[in-house]
PDB file of C-alpha atoms in Angstrom:
ATOM      1  CA  UNK V  66     114.424 104.521  99.403  1.00 83.00           C
ATOM      2  CA  UNK V  67     112.951 104.016  95.925  1.00 87.00           C
ATOM      3  CA  UNK V  68     110.346 106.632  95.138  1.00 92.00           C
ATOM      4  CA  UNK V  69     108.187 107.765  92.231  1.00 96.00           C
ATOM      5  CA  UNK V  70     106.394 111.129  92.001  1.00 96.00           C
ATOM      6  CA  UNK V  71     104.007 112.016  89.192  1.00 97.00           C
ATOM      7  CA  UNK V  72     102.792 115.456  88.215  1.00 97.00           C
ATOM      8  CA  UNK V  73     100.350 116.952  87.730  1.00 97.00           C
ATOM      9  CA  UNK V  74      97.778 114.951  89.712  1.00 96.00           C
ATOM     10  CA  UNK V  75      95.098 115.930  87.216  1.00 97.00           C
ATOM     11  CA  UNK V  76      95.187 117.445  83.744  1.00 98.00           C
ATOM     12  CA  UNK V  77      92.362 118.753  81.592  1.00 98.00           C
ATOM     13  CA  UNK V  78      92.990 119.270  77.893  1.00 98.00           C
ATOM     14  CA  UNK V  79      90.932 120.238  74.928  1.00 98.00           C
ATOM     15  CA  UNK V  80      90.895 117.749  72.081  1.00 98.00           C
ATOM     16  CA  UNK V  81      93.999 118.375  69.978  1.00 97.00           C
ATOM     17  CA  UNK V  82      95.863 120.235  72.748  1.00 97.00           C
ATOM     18  CA  UNK V  83      99.205 118.496  73.229  1.00 98.00           C
ATOM     19  CA  UNK V  84     100.854 118.220  76.654  1.00 98.00           C
ATOM     20  CA  UNK V  85     103.216 116.153  78.797  1.00 98.00           C
ATOM     21  CA  UNK V  86     102.963 114.164  82.006  1.00 98.00           C
ATOM     22  CA  UNK V  87     105.957 113.974  84.314  1.00 98.00           C
ATOM     23  CA  UNK V  88     107.334 111.069  86.348  1.00 98.00           C
ATOM     24  CA  UNK V  89     110.278 111.816  88.660  1.00 98.00           C
ATOM     25  CA  UNK V  90     112.026 108.895  90.284  1.00 97.00           C
ATOM     26  CA  UNK V  91     114.791 107.882  92.636  1.00 95.00           C
ATOM     27  CA  UNK V  92     115.838 104.241  92.543  1.00 91.00           C
ATOM     28  CA  UNK V  93     118.933 102.240  93.279  1.00 87.00           C
ATOM     29  CA  UNK V  94     119.891 100.549  90.043  1.00 89.00           C
ATOM     30  CA  UNK V  95     117.120 101.197  87.521  1.00 92.00           C
ATOM     31  CA  UNK V  96     116.158  98.019  85.706  1.00 93.00           C
ATOM     32  CA  UNK V  97     113.200  99.578  83.940  1.00 95.00           C
ATOM     33  CA  UNK V  98     110.614 102.378  83.993  1.00 97.00           C
ATOM     34  CA  UNK V  99     107.069 101.442  83.055  1.00 97.00           C
ATOM     35  CA  UNK V 100     104.035 103.415  81.924  1.00 98.00           C
ATOM     36  CA  UNK V 101     100.519 102.101  82.359  1.00 98.00           C
ATOM     37  CA  UNK V 102      97.062 103.348  81.451  1.00 98.00           C
ATOM     38  CA  UNK V 103      94.146 102.694  83.801  1.00 97.00           C
ATOM     39  CA  UNK V 104      90.512 103.228  82.861  1.00 97.00           C
ATOM     40  CA  UNK V 105      87.879 103.587  85.624  1.00 95.00           C
ATOM     41  CA  UNK V 106      86.909 100.218  87.106  1.00 94.00           C
ATOM     42  CA  UNK V 107      89.655  98.330  85.270  1.00 96.00           C
ATOM     43  CA  UNK V 108      93.153  97.065  85.914  1.00 97.00           C
ATOM     44  CA  UNK V 109      96.246  98.929  84.720  1.00 97.00           C
ATOM     45  CA  UNK V 110      97.126  98.265  81.071  1.00 97.00           C
ATOM     46  CA  UNK V 111     100.787  98.134  80.123  1.00 97.00           C
ATOM     47  CA  UNK V 112     101.980 100.792  77.645  1.00 97.00           C
ATOM     48  CA  UNK V 113     105.783 101.097  77.586  1.00 95.00           C
ATOM     49  CA  UNK V 114     109.030  99.985  79.157  1.00 97.00           C
ATOM     50  CA  UNK V 115     112.097 102.260  79.084  1.00 97.00           C
ATOM     51  CA  UNK V 116     115.469 100.906  80.167  1.00 95.00           C
ATOM     52  CA  UNK V 117     118.077 103.631  79.818  1.00 94.00           C
ATOM     53  CA  UNK V 118     118.450 107.411  79.605  1.00 95.00           C
ATOM     54  CA  UNK V 119     117.815 108.722  76.112  1.00 96.00           C
ATOM     55  CA  UNK V 120     115.454 105.932  75.155  1.00 97.00           C
ATOM     56  CA  UNK V 121     112.103 106.787  73.547  1.00 97.00           C
ATOM     57  CA  UNK V 122     109.040 104.683  72.762  1.00 97.00           C
ATOM     58  CA  UNK V 123     105.944 105.621  70.766  1.00 97.00           C
ATOM     59  CA  UNK V 124     102.440 104.268  70.434  1.00 95.00           C
ATOM     60  CA  UNK V 125      99.824 106.163  68.463  1.00 95.00           C
ATOM     61  CA  UNK V 126      99.549 109.621  70.095  1.00 97.00           C
ATOM     62  CA  UNK V 127     101.769 108.696  73.054  1.00 98.00           C
ATOM     63  CA  UNK V 128     105.530 109.063  73.301  1.00 98.00           C
ATOM     64  CA  UNK V 129     107.550 108.171  76.394  1.00 98.00           C
ATOM     65  CA  UNK V 130     111.032 109.479  77.070  1.00 98.00           C
ATOM     66  CA  UNK V 131     113.558 108.797  79.830  1.00 97.00           C
ATOM     67  CA  UNK V 132     116.352 110.727  81.522  1.00 95.00           C
ATOM     68  CA  UNK V 133     118.420 109.746  84.551  1.00 93.00           C
ATOM     69  CA  UNK V 134     115.931 111.429  86.907  1.00 95.00           C
ATOM     70  CA  UNK V 135     112.579 111.545  85.157  1.00 97.00           C
ATOM     71  CA  UNK V 136     110.360 110.303  82.399  1.00 98.00           C
ATOM     72  CA  UNK V 137     107.823 112.173  80.306  1.00 98.00           C
ATOM     73  CA  UNK V 138     104.728 110.890  78.614  1.00 98.00           C
ATOM     74  CA  UNK V 139     103.997 113.231  75.724  1.00 98.00           C
ATOM     75  CA  UNK V 140     100.472 113.223  74.343  1.00 98.00           C
ATOM     76  CA  UNK V 141     100.163 114.697  70.879  1.00 98.00           C
ATOM     77  CA  UNK V 142      96.785 115.942  69.643  1.00 97.00           C
ATOM     78  CA  UNK V 143      94.837 113.959  72.243  1.00 97.00           C
ATOM     79  CA  UNK V 144      91.347 112.621  71.683  1.00 98.00           C
ATOM     80  CA  UNK V 145      88.589 112.074  74.282  1.00 97.00           C
ATOM     81  CA  UNK V 146      89.369 108.335  74.250  1.00 97.00           C
ATOM     82  CA  UNK V 147      92.806 109.141  75.683  1.00 98.00           C
ATOM     83  CA  UNK V 148      91.089 110.143  78.937  1.00 98.00           C
ATOM     84  CA  UNK V 149      92.360 107.837  81.692  1.00 98.00           C
ATOM     85  CA  UNK V 150      94.741 107.686  84.634  1.00 97.00           C
ATOM     86  CA  UNK V 151      98.361 107.206  83.606  1.00 98.00           C
ATOM     87  CA  UNK V 152     100.629 105.402  86.043  1.00 97.00           C
ATOM     88  CA  UNK V 153     104.412 105.389  86.146  1.00 97.00           C
ATOM     89  CA  UNK V 154     106.437 102.696  87.925  1.00 97.00           C
ATOM     90  CA  UNK V 155     110.097 101.815  88.383  1.00 95.00           C
ATOM     91  CA  UNK V 156     111.845  98.534  88.949  1.00 93.00           C
ATOM     92  CA  UNK V 157     115.105  98.642  90.863  1.00 90.00           C
ATOM     93  CA  UNK V 158     117.897  96.183  91.397  1.00 85.00           C
ATOM     94  CA  UNK V 159     117.061  92.833  92.950  1.00 79.00           C
ATOM     95  CA  UNK V 160     115.392  89.648  91.798  1.00 79.00           C
ATOM     96  CA  UNK V 161     111.854  90.186  93.018  1.00 86.00           C
ATOM     97  CA  UNK V 162     110.437  91.989  89.998  1.00 89.00           C
ATOM     98  CA  UNK V 163     108.724  94.462  92.336  1.00 92.00           C
ATOM     99  CA  UNK V 164     107.493  97.760  90.920  1.00 94.00           C
ATOM    100  CA  UNK V 165     107.207 101.053  92.797  1.00 94.00           C
ATOM    101  CA  UNK V 166     104.251 103.047  91.486  1.00 95.00           C
ATOM    102  CA  UNK V 167     103.564 106.752  91.465  1.00 95.00           C
ATOM    103  CA  UNK V 168     100.168 108.159  92.400  1.00 95.00           C
ATOM    104  CA  UNK V 169      99.158 108.637  88.783  1.00 96.00           C
ATOM    105  CA  UNK V 170      97.977 111.521  86.610  1.00 97.00           C
ATOM    106  CA  UNK V 171      94.309 111.626  85.696  1.00 97.00           C
ATOM    107  CA  UNK V 172      93.885 113.007  82.204  1.00 98.00           C
ATOM    108  CA  UNK V 173      90.591 114.338  80.886  1.00 98.00           C
ATOM    109  CA  UNK V 174      90.337 115.303  77.226  1.00 98.00           C
ATOM    110  CA  UNK V 175      87.295 117.348  76.306  1.00 97.00           C
ATOM    111  CA  UNK V 176      85.856 117.290  72.787  1.00 96.00           C
TER     112      UNK V 176
ATOM    113  CA  UNK W  61      94.638  83.373  76.204  1.00 73.00           C
ATOM    114  CA  UNK W  62      92.837  84.981  79.151  1.00 82.00           C
ATOM    115  CA  UNK W  63      95.926  86.610  80.729  1.00 95.00           C
ATOM    116  CA  UNK W  64      95.284  87.338  84.406  1.00 98.00           C
ATOM    117  CA  UNK W  65      91.860  86.591  85.860  1.00 97.00           C
ATOM    118  CA  UNK W  66      90.496  87.366  89.325  1.00 98.00           C
ATOM    119  CA  UNK W  67      87.617  85.878  91.268  1.00 97.00           C
ATOM    120  CA  UNK W  68      85.279  87.296  92.510  1.00 97.00           C
ATOM    121  CA  UNK W  69      84.739  90.697  90.865  1.00 97.00           C
ATOM    122  CA  UNK W  70      82.780  92.130  93.777  1.00 97.00           C
ATOM    123  CA  UNK W  71      82.258  91.108  97.397  1.00 97.00           C
ATOM    124  CA  UNK W  72      80.694  92.586 100.506  1.00 97.00           C
ATOM    125  CA  UNK W  73      81.815  91.235 103.877  1.00 97.00           C
ATOM    126  CA  UNK W  74      80.886  91.943 107.454  1.00 97.00           C
ATOM    127  CA  UNK W  75      83.615  92.781 109.953  1.00 98.00           C
ATOM    128  CA  UNK W  76      85.253  89.588 111.188  1.00 97.00           C
ATOM    129  CA  UNK W  77      84.307  87.419 108.223  1.00 97.00           C
ATOM    130  CA  UNK W  78      86.932  85.666 106.178  1.00 97.00           C
ATOM    131  CA  UNK W  79      87.367  85.240 102.445  1.00 96.00           C
ATOM    132  CA  UNK W  80      89.839  84.219  99.758  1.00 98.00           C
ATOM    133  CA  UNK W  81      90.539  86.059  96.529  1.00 98.00           C
ATOM    134  CA  UNK W  82      91.766  83.925  93.650  1.00 98.00           C
ATOM    135  CA  UNK W  83      94.171  85.024  90.937  1.00 98.00           C
ATOM    136  CA  UNK W  84      94.998  82.854  87.948  1.00 98.00           C
ATOM    137  CA  UNK W  85      97.391  83.485  85.055  1.00 98.00           C
ATOM    138  CA  UNK W  86      97.916  81.488  81.875  1.00 96.00           C
ATOM    139  CA  UNK W  87     101.183  83.104  80.743  1.00 95.00           C
ATOM    140  CA  UNK W  88     103.452  80.711  82.690  1.00 96.00           C
ATOM    141  CA  UNK W  89     104.898  83.653  84.636  1.00 96.00           C
ATOM    142  CA  UNK W  90     107.145  82.996  87.621  1.00 96.00           C
ATOM    143  CA  UNK W  91     106.296  86.175  89.541  1.00 97.00           C
ATOM    144  CA  UNK W  92     102.910  87.091  90.945  1.00 97.00           C
ATOM    145  CA  UNK W  93     101.758  90.051  93.050  1.00 98.00           C
ATOM    146  CA  UNK W  94      98.802  91.277  95.069  1.00 98.00           C
ATOM    147  CA  UNK W  95      98.125  95.019  95.313  1.00 98.00           C
ATOM    148  CA  UNK W  96      95.469  97.159  96.868  1.00 98.00           C
ATOM    149  CA  UNK W  97      94.429 100.484  95.359  1.00 97.00           C
ATOM    150  CA  UNK W  98      92.845 103.202  97.457  1.00 94.00           C
ATOM    151  CA  UNK W  99      91.977 106.797  96.482  1.00 88.00           C
ATOM    152  CA  UNK W 100      95.006 109.028  96.935  1.00 81.00           C
ATOM    153  CA  UNK W 101      97.246 106.095  97.931  1.00 82.00           C
ATOM    154  CA  UNK W 102      98.082 104.592  94.573  1.00 87.00           C
ATOM    155  CA  UNK W 103      98.926 100.918  94.141  1.00 94.00           C
ATOM    156  CA  UNK W 104     100.461  99.342  97.238  1.00 95.00           C
ATOM    157  CA  UNK W 105     102.035  95.903  97.265  1.00 96.00           C
ATOM    158  CA  UNK W 106     100.546  93.482  99.794  1.00 98.00           C
ATOM    159  CA  UNK W 107     102.395  90.214  99.135  1.00 98.00           C
ATOM    160  CA  UNK W 108     104.265  88.701  96.244  1.00 97.00           C
ATOM    161  CA  UNK W 109     105.713  85.415  95.012  1.00 97.00           C
ATOM    162  CA  UNK W 110     108.847  84.745  92.966  1.00 95.00           C
ATOM    163  CA  UNK W 111     107.874  81.178  92.145  1.00 95.00           C
ATOM    164  CA  UNK W 112     105.671  78.227  93.010  1.00 96.00           C
ATOM    165  CA  UNK W 113     105.741  77.542  96.735  1.00 95.00           C
ATOM    166  CA  UNK W 114     107.265  80.927  97.650  1.00 96.00           C
ATOM    167  CA  UNK W 115     105.690  84.025  99.187  1.00 97.00           C
ATOM    168  CA  UNK W 116     107.027  87.272 100.636  1.00 97.00           C
ATOM    169  CA  UNK W 117     105.677  90.382 102.349  1.00 97.00           C
ATOM    170  CA  UNK W 118     105.213  93.608 100.486  1.00 95.00           C
ATOM    171  CA  UNK W 119     104.559  97.132 101.725  1.00 93.00           C
ATOM    172  CA  UNK W 120     101.213  96.516 103.504  1.00 96.00           C
ATOM    173  CA  UNK W 121     100.995  92.803 104.489  1.00 97.00           C
ATOM    174  CA  UNK W 122      99.209  93.053 107.858  1.00 97.00           C
ATOM    175  CA  UNK W 123      95.825  91.312 107.963  1.00 96.00           C
ATOM    176  CA  UNK W 124      96.475  89.285 104.801  1.00 98.00           C
ATOM    177  CA  UNK W 125      97.923  85.874 104.012  1.00 97.00           C
ATOM    178  CA  UNK W 126      98.832  84.335 100.665  1.00 98.00           C
ATOM    179  CA  UNK W 127      99.606  80.967  99.138  1.00 98.00           C
ATOM    180  CA  UNK W 128     101.122  79.872  95.825  1.00 97.00           C
ATOM    181  CA  UNK W 129     100.626  76.115  95.705  1.00 95.00           C
ATOM    182  CA  UNK W 130     100.462  76.066  91.909  1.00 96.00           C
ATOM    183  CA  UNK W 131     102.492  78.215  89.549  1.00 97.00           C
ATOM    184  CA  UNK W 132      99.413  79.602  87.813  1.00 97.00           C
ATOM    185  CA  UNK W 133      97.469  80.514  90.969  1.00 98.00           C
ATOM    186  CA  UNK W 134      98.034  83.057  93.732  1.00 98.00           C
ATOM    187  CA  UNK W 135      95.520  83.240  96.581  1.00 98.00           C
ATOM    188  CA  UNK W 136      94.983  86.189  98.917  1.00 98.00           C
ATOM    189  CA  UNK W 137      93.230  85.491 102.209  1.00 98.00           C
ATOM    190  CA  UNK W 138      91.605  87.760 104.752  1.00 97.00           C
ATOM    191  CA  UNK W 139      91.171  85.843 108.002  1.00 92.00           C
ATOM    192  CA  UNK W 140      89.168  88.469 109.885  1.00 96.00           C
ATOM    193  CA  UNK W 141      88.082  91.319 107.644  1.00 97.00           C
ATOM    194  CA  UNK W 142      88.175  94.902 108.914  1.00 97.00           C
ATOM    195  CA  UNK W 143      86.612  98.065 107.412  1.00 97.00           C
ATOM    196  CA  UNK W 144      90.158  99.323 106.701  1.00 97.00           C
ATOM    197  CA  UNK W 145      90.460  96.507 104.160  1.00 98.00           C
ATOM    198  CA  UNK W 146      87.737  98.018 101.995  1.00 98.00           C
ATOM    199  CA  UNK W 147      89.588  98.550  98.734  1.00 98.00           C
ATOM    200  CA  UNK W 148      90.083  97.417  95.163  1.00 98.00           C
ATOM    201  CA  UNK W 149      92.475  94.481  94.927  1.00 98.00           C
ATOM    202  CA  UNK W 150      94.582  93.789  91.858  1.00 98.00           C
ATOM    203  CA  UNK W 151      96.641  90.757  91.013  1.00 98.00           C
ATOM    204  CA  UNK W 152      99.532  90.916  88.556  1.00 98.00           C
ATOM    205  CA  UNK W 153     102.056  88.533  87.040  1.00 97.00           C
ATOM    206  CA  UNK W 154     105.374  88.993  85.285  1.00 96.00           C
ATOM    207  CA  UNK W 155     108.669  87.541  84.162  1.00 90.00           C
ATOM    208  CA  UNK W 156     110.841  90.202  85.876  1.00 78.00           C
ATOM    209  CA  UNK W 157     109.842  92.961  83.424  1.00 89.00           C
ATOM    210  CA  UNK W 158     106.464  94.570  82.925  1.00 94.00           C
ATOM    211  CA  UNK W 159     103.625  93.280  85.068  1.00 97.00           C
ATOM    212  CA  UNK W 160     100.257  92.305  83.629  1.00 97.00           C
ATOM    213  CA  UNK W 161      97.238  93.060  85.746  1.00 98.00           C
ATOM    214  CA  UNK W 162      93.894  91.403  86.300  1.00 98.00           C
ATOM    215  CA  UNK W 163      90.562  93.262  86.229  1.00 98.00           C
ATOM    216  CA  UNK W 164      90.391  93.706  90.006  1.00 97.00           C
ATOM    217  CA  UNK W 165      88.152  92.718  92.914  1.00 98.00           C
ATOM    218  CA  UNK W 166      86.132  95.417  94.632  1.00 97.00           C
ATOM    219  CA  UNK W 167      85.795  94.501  98.314  1.00 98.00           C
ATOM    220  CA  UNK W 168      83.628  96.302 100.838  1.00 98.00           C
ATOM    221  CA  UNK W 169      83.856  95.452 104.536  1.00 98.00           C
ATOM    222  CA  UNK W 170      80.944  96.707 106.603  1.00 97.00           C
TER     223      UNK W 170
END
């Protein structure tokens, strides 16, 4: 069964304190791993897609990496505006386009 | 280019009432999805569609029906609302890759 587990559930950082969020997955035939950001009261906003082990993607202070079993979202020198819930999802084999989401990590960055 | 829009944004129902949530996308995507999001449960797939005129059950389909009569629209219906259907509902669309989400509908069933 396809499954996604994110850790930690919640993370508090001081502004400028770098850290990483983890996304562990099991899926039959990975077609893609996706990272989203969700602000309170809003829909998830797409950040990155990773397709194969060793791939990395960057956007401002965020960097996503992928191995065969997990993905990391590294946050370098975070700012308060980076506070949000970060969701990880995987897409397995098949033609439905369905995503399996993790529970998310809620990040709070204090000034 | 509005992306994915959802109507209404908020709704309060009484137990047993019915309603329809509307999702519209202007990206010409083939695939559309309805999710519900509850605290501690994450995003759970209710129903989805892989093209105009098609629908399929997701992880939590009971109590919901859907229709995709036009490619750009995906409707989610609650025939007889129950308090357990109190949730935030998100619609998404895609072309097999990343999904793009709407702003959500917050539904309360009393």
